[in-house]
Coordinates of C-alpha atoms in Angstrom, one line a residue:
Chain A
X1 CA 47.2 46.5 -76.8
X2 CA 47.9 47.3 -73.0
X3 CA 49.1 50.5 -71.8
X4 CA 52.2 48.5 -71.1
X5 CA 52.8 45.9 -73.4
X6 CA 54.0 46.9 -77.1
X7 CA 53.2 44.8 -80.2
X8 CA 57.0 44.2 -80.5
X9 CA 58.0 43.7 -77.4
X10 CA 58.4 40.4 -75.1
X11 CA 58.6 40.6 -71.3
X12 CA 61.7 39.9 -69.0
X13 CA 62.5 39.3 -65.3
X14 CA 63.9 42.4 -64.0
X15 CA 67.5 42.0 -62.7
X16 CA 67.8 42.0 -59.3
X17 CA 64.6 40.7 -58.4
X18 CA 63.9 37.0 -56.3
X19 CA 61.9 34.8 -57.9
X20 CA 61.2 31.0 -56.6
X21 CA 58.9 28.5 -58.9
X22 CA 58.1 25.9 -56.6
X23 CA 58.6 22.4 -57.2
X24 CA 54.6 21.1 -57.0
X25 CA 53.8 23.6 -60.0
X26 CA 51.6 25.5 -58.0
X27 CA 53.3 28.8 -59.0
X28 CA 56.0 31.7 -58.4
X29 CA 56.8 33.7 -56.2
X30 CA 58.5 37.3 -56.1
X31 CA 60.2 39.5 -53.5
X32 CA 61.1 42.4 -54.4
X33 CA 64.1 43.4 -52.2
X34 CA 64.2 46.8 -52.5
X35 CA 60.1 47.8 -52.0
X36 CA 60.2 44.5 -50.0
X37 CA 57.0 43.6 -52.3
X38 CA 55.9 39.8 -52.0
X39 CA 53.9 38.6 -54.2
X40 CA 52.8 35.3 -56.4
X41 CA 51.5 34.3 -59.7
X42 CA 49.2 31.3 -59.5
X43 CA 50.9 29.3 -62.9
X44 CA 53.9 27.3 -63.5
X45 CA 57.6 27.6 -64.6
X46 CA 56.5 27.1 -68.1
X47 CA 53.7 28.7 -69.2
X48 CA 54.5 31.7 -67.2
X49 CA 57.7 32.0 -69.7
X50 CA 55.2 31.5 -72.4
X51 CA 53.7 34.3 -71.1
X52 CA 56.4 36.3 -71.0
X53 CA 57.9 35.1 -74.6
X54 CA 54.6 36.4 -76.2
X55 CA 52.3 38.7 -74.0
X56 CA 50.5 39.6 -77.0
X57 CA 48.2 36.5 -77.1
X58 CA 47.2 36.8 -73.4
X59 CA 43.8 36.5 -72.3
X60 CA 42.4 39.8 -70.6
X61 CA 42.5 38.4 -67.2
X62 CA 46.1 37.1 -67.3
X63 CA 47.3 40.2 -68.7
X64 CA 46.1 42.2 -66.3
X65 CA 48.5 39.7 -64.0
X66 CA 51.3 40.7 -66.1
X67 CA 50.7 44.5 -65.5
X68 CA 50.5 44.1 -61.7
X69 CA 54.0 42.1 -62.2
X70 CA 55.5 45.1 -64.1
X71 CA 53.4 47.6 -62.4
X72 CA 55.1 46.0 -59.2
X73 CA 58.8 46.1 -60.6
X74 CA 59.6 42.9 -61.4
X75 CA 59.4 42.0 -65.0
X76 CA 59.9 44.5 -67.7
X77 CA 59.4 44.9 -70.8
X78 CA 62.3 44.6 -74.3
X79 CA 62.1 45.0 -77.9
X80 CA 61.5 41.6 -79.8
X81 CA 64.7 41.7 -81.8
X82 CA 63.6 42.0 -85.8
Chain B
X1 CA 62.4 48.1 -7.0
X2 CA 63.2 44.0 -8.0
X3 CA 65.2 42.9 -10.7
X4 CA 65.3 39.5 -11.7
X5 CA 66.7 37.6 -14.9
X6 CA 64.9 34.7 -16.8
X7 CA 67.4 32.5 -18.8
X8 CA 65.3 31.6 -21.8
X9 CA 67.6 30.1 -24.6
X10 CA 68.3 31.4 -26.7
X11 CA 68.3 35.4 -24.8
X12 CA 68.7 36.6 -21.3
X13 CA 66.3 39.2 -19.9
X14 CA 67.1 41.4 -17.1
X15 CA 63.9 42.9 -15.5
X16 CA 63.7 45.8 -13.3
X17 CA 60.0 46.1 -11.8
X18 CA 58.6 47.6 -8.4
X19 CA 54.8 46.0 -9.2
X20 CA 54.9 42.8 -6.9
X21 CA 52.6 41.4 -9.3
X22 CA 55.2 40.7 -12.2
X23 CA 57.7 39.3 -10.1
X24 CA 55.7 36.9 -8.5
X25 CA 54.2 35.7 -11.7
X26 CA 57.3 35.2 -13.4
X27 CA 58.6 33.2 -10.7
X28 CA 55.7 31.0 -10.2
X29 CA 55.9 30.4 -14.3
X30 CA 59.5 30.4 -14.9
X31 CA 60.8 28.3 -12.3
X32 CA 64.5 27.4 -12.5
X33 CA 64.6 29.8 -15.5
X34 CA 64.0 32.7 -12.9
X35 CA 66.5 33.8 -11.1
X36 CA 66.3 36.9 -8.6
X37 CA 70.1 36.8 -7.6
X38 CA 71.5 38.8 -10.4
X39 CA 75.2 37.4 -11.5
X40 CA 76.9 40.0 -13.0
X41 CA 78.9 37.5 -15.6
X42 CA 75.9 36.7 -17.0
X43 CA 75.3 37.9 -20.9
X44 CA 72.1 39.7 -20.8
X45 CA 70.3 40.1 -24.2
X46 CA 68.1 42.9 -23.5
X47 CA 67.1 45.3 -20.2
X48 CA 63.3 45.5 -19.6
X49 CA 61.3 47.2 -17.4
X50 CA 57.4 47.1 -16.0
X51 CA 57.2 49.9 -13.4
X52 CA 54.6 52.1 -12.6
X53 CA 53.8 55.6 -14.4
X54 CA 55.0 58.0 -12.2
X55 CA 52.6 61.1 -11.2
X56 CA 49.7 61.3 -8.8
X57 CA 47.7 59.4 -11.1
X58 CA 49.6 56.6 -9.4
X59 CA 47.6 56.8 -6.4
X60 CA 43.7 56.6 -8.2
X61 CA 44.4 55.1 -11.3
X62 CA 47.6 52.9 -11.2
X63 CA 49.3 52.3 -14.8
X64 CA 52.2 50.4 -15.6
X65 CA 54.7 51.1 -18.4
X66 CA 56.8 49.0 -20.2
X67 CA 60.7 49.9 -21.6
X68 CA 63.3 47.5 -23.7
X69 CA 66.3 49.7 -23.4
X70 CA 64.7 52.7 -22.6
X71 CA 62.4 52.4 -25.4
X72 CA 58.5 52.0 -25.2
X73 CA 56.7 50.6 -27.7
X74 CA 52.9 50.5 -26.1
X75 CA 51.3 53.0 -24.1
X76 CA 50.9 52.0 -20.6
X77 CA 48.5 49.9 -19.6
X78 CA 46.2 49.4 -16.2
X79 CA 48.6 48.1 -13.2
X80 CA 46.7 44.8 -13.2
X81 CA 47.9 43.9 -16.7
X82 CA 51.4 44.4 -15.9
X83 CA 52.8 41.1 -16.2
X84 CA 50.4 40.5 -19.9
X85 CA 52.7 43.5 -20.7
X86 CA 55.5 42.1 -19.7
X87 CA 55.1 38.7 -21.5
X88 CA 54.1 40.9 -24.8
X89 CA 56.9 43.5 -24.2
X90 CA 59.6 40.3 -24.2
X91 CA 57.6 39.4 -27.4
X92 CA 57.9 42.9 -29.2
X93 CA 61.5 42.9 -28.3
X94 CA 62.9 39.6 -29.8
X95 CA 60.4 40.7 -33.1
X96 CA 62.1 43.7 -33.1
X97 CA 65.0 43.5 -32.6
X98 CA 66.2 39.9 -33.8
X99 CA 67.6 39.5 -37.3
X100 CA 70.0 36.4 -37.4
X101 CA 66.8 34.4 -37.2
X102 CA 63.5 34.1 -39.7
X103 CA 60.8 34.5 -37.2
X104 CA 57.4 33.8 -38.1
X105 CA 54.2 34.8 -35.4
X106 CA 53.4 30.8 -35.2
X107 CA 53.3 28.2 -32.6
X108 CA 55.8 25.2 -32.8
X109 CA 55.3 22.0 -31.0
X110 CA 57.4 18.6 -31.6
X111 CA 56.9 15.3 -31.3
X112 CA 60.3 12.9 -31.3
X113 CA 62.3 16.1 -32.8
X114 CA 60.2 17.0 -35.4
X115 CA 58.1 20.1 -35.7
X116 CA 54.9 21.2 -36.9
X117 CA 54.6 25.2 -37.0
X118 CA 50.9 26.6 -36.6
X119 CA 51.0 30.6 -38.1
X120 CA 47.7 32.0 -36.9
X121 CA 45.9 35.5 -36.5
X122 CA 44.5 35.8 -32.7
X123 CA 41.5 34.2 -32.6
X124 CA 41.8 31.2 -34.4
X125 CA 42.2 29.1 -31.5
X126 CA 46.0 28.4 -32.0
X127 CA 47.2 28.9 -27.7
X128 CA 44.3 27.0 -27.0
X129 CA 45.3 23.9 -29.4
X130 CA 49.0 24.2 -27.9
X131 CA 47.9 24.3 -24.2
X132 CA 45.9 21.3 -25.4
X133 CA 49.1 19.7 -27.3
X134 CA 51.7 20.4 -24.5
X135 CA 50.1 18.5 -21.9
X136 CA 49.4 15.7 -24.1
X137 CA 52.8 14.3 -25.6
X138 CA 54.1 17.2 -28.0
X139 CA 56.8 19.2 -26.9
X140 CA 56.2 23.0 -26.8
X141 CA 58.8 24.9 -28.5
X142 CA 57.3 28.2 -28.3
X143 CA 53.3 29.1 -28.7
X144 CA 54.5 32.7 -30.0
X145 CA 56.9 32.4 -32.4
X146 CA 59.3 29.9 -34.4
X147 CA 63.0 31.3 -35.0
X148 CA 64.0 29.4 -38.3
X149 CA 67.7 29.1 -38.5
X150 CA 68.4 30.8 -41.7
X151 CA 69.1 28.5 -44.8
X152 CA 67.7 25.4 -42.5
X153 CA 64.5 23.2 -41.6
X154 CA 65.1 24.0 -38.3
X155 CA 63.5 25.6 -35.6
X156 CA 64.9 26.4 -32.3
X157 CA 62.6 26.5 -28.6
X158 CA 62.0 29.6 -27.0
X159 CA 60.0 28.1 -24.3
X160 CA 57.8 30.1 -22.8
X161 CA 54.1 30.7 -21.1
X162 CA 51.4 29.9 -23.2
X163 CA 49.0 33.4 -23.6
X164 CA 44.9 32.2 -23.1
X165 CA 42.2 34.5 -23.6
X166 CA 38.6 34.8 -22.3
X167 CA 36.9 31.2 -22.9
X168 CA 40.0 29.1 -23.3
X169 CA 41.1 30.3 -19.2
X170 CA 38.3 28.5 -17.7
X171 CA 38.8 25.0 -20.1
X172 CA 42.1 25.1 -19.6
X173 CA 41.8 25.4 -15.9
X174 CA 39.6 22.5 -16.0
X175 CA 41.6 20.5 -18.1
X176 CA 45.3 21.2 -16.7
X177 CA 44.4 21.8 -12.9
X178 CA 47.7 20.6 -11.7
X179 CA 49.5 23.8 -14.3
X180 CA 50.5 27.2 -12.8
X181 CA 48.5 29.6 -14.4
X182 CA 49.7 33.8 -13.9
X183 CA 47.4 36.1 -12.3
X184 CA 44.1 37.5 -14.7
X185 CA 45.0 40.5 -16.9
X186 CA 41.4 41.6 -17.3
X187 CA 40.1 44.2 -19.9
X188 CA 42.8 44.4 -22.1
X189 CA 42.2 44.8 -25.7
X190 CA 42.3 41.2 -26.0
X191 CA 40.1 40.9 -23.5
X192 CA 40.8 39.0 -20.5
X193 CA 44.3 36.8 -20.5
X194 CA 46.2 34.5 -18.6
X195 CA 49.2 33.2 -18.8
X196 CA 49.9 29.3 -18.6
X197 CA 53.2 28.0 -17.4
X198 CA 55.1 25.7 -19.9
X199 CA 55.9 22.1 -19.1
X200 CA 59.4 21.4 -17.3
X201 CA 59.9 19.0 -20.0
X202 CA 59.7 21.5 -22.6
X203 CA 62.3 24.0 -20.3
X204 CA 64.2 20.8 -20.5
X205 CA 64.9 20.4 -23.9
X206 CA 65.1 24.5 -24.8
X207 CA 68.9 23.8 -26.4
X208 CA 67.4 21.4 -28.4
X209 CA 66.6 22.3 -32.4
X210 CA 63.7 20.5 -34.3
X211 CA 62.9 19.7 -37.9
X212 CA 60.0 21.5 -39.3
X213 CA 58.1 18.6 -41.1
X214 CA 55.0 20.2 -41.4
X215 CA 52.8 23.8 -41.4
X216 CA 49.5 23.4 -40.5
X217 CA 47.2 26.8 -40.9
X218 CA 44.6 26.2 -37.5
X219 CA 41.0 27.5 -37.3
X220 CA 38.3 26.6 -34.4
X221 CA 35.0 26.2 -35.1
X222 CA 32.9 25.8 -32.5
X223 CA 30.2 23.7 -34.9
X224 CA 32.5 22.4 -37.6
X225 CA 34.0 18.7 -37.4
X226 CA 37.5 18.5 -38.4
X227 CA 38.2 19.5 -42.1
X228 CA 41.6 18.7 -43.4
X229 CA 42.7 21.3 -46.8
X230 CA 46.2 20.8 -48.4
X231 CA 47.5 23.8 -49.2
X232 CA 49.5 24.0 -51.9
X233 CA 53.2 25.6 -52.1
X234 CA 52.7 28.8 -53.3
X235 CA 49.5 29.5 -51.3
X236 CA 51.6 28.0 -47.7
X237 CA 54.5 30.9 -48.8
X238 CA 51.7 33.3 -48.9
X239 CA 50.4 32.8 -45.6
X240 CA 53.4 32.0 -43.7
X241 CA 54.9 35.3 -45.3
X242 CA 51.9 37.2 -43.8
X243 CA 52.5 36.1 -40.6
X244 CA 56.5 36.7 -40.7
X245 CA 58.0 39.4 -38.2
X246 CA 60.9 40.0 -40.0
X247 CA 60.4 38.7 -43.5
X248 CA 61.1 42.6 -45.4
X249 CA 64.0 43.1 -43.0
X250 CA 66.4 40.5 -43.6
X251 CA 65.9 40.2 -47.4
X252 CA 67.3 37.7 -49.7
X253 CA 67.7 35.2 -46.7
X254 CA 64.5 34.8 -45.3
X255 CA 63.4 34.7 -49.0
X256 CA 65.9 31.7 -49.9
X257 CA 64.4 29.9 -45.8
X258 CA 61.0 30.3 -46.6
X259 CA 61.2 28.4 -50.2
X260 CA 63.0 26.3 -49.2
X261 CA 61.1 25.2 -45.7
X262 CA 58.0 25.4 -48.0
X263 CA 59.2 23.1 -50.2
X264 CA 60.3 20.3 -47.5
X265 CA 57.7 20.1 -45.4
X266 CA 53.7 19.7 -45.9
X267 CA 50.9 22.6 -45.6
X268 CA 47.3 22.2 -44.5
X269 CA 44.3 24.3 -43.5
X270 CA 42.1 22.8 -40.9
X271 CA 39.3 23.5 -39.5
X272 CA 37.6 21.9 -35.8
X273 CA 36.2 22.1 -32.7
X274 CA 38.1 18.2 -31.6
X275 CA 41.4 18.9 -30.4
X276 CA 41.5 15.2 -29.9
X277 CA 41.0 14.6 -33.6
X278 CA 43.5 17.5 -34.5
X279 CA 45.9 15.4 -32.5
X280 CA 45.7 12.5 -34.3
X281 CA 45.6 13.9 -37.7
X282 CA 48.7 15.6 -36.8
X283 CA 50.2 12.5 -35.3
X284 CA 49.3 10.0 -38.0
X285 CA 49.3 12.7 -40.9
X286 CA 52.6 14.4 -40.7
X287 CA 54.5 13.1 -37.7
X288 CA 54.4 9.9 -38.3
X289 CA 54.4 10.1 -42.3
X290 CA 57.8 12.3 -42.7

């Protein structure tokens, strides 16, 4: 497992931060007010919050997406409640 | 020393200079908009200056020096390029300084009150397609920079000279004859630039908002026929971010603009060497399809 991501843990949006999912699907995107960070994530609403739900079964490369999100401040991680 | 005030909607500059060179370019390009009788009840937006550097290096080596409020942002430049500094100095300060706006480094030309915004980096031919545009139907709302009324698809003018560098002056000169162009700034570090006056129609109409229907990402080519890329959504937020002034400062605002703009208009990447055929395209494509 990642050196961010548990085996019991599920990823959330991190209060305070903007998100926007665009309406053509073509992806998100993040500001993060306080670093004033921009950034996207090439993947729509709904996967991406698959993604999130269960990081676990990522593929390498979109993991790695996930740690430059939380790396970045904007999602975080929580326990998965038992 | 001459001062002098441009009215350029939506900001008032006052400008205190004692190189002839400025003054007399920013009549010949501002027209009615210059005004050398300075009226006291006037609102004035922000005090500039272009003088030169004091010192005996005045004599040899002239240099002029340019201050917004007693503040100066470049280092001075040769005496000759006084008026270029001038033109970027008025840009610097509205970049700056200028927060109840979203204000992207883009040209913005209209046709029947709706706008097309081109972001570019120098070099990808964007002042040359606006000289180009201006003098063929569109009106010019600004070839620097598009001030987006926050939480709106709107764009407001702020008309002024078009900024050509090395090959473009000579075409341009041969296609526009009848324009006022400034003086040569040679040498600079964007080479050598002139300055193009804006139409009077477009001076005109500088009260008068548009609606951005389109974004349209501009690269010449000197040997490539026009190409035509939609971009999507996400990828037109990341570009059009990147070439924001003022994205970081205002925050949640801009933020809540940008997505939104991006999300009513249309985005494409082209690539030409036709302005002609750029014209159309943008005609047919977006004008006339919104």
């Amino acid at each position: 497992m990642s050196k961010y991501i548990g085996k019991k843990t599920k990823l959330e949006y991190k209060k305070g931060m903007l998100k926007h999912p665009f309406l053509d699907k073509s992806g998100l995107v993040f500001f993060n007010t306080q670093s004033t960070v921009v950034t996207s994530i090439s993947v729509n609403e709904t996967i991406f919050k698959e993604w999130l739900d269960c990081p676990q079964k990522l593929r390498k490369e979109d993991l790695s997406k996930l740690r430059t999100l939380i790396e970045q401040g904007f999602i975080v991680e929580s326990p998965v409640a038992e | 020393m001459q001062t002098f005030q441009l009215s350029l909607p939506p900001f008032t500059f006052q400008v205190e200079t004692n190189i002839s060179l400025v003054a007399r370019n920013a009549n010949s390009l501002y027209g009615s908009a210059y005004s050398d009788e300075i009226d006291p009840l006037v609102y004035v937006d922000y005090y500039l200056s272009a003088t030169y550097s004091g010192g005996i290096r005045r004599f040899y080596k002239p240099q002029a020096r340019f201050l917004c409020d007693e503040r100066e942002p470049f280092k001075p430049l040769k005496a000759n390029q006084a008026y270029a500094m001038l033109e970027w100095g008025m840009n610097w300060t509205v970049a700056a300084h200028e927060l109840q706006y979203a204000i992207v480094h883009s040209a913005v030309l209209a046709k029947d009150d709706k706008a097309i915004l081109f972001p570019a980096p120098p070099g990808s031919g964007k002042s040359t397609l606006t000289a180009h545009l201006s003098q063929n139907g569109w009106r010019l709302l600004s070839d620097e920079m598009a001030l987006i009324i926050p939480g709106t698809n709107q764009v407001i003018p702020f008309v002024r000279p078009i900024c050509l560098k090395n090959s473009s002056i000579a075409l341009a000169k041969q296609w526009f004859p009848e324009c006022v162009f400034s003086t040569v700034a040679a040498d600079t570090h964007k080479g050598d630039v002139i300055h193009m006056a804006a139409p009077k129609a477009a001076f005109e109409q500088n009260r008068t908002a548009a609606t951005i229907v389109g974004i349209v990402y501009p690269n010449y080519k000197v040997d490539r026929k026009l190409d035509i890329y939609q971009l999507n959504m996400t990828e037109s937020f990341m570009q059009l971010v990147d070439n924001s002034f003022n994205f970081t400062a205002i925050g949640e605002s801009s933020f809540d603009t940008i997505t939104s703009l991006i999300e009513k208009t249309k985005h494409f990447e082209i690539f030409y060497n036709d302005l002609n055929e750029v014209d159309l395209f943008l005609t047919e494509d977006i004008i006339n399809a919104s």
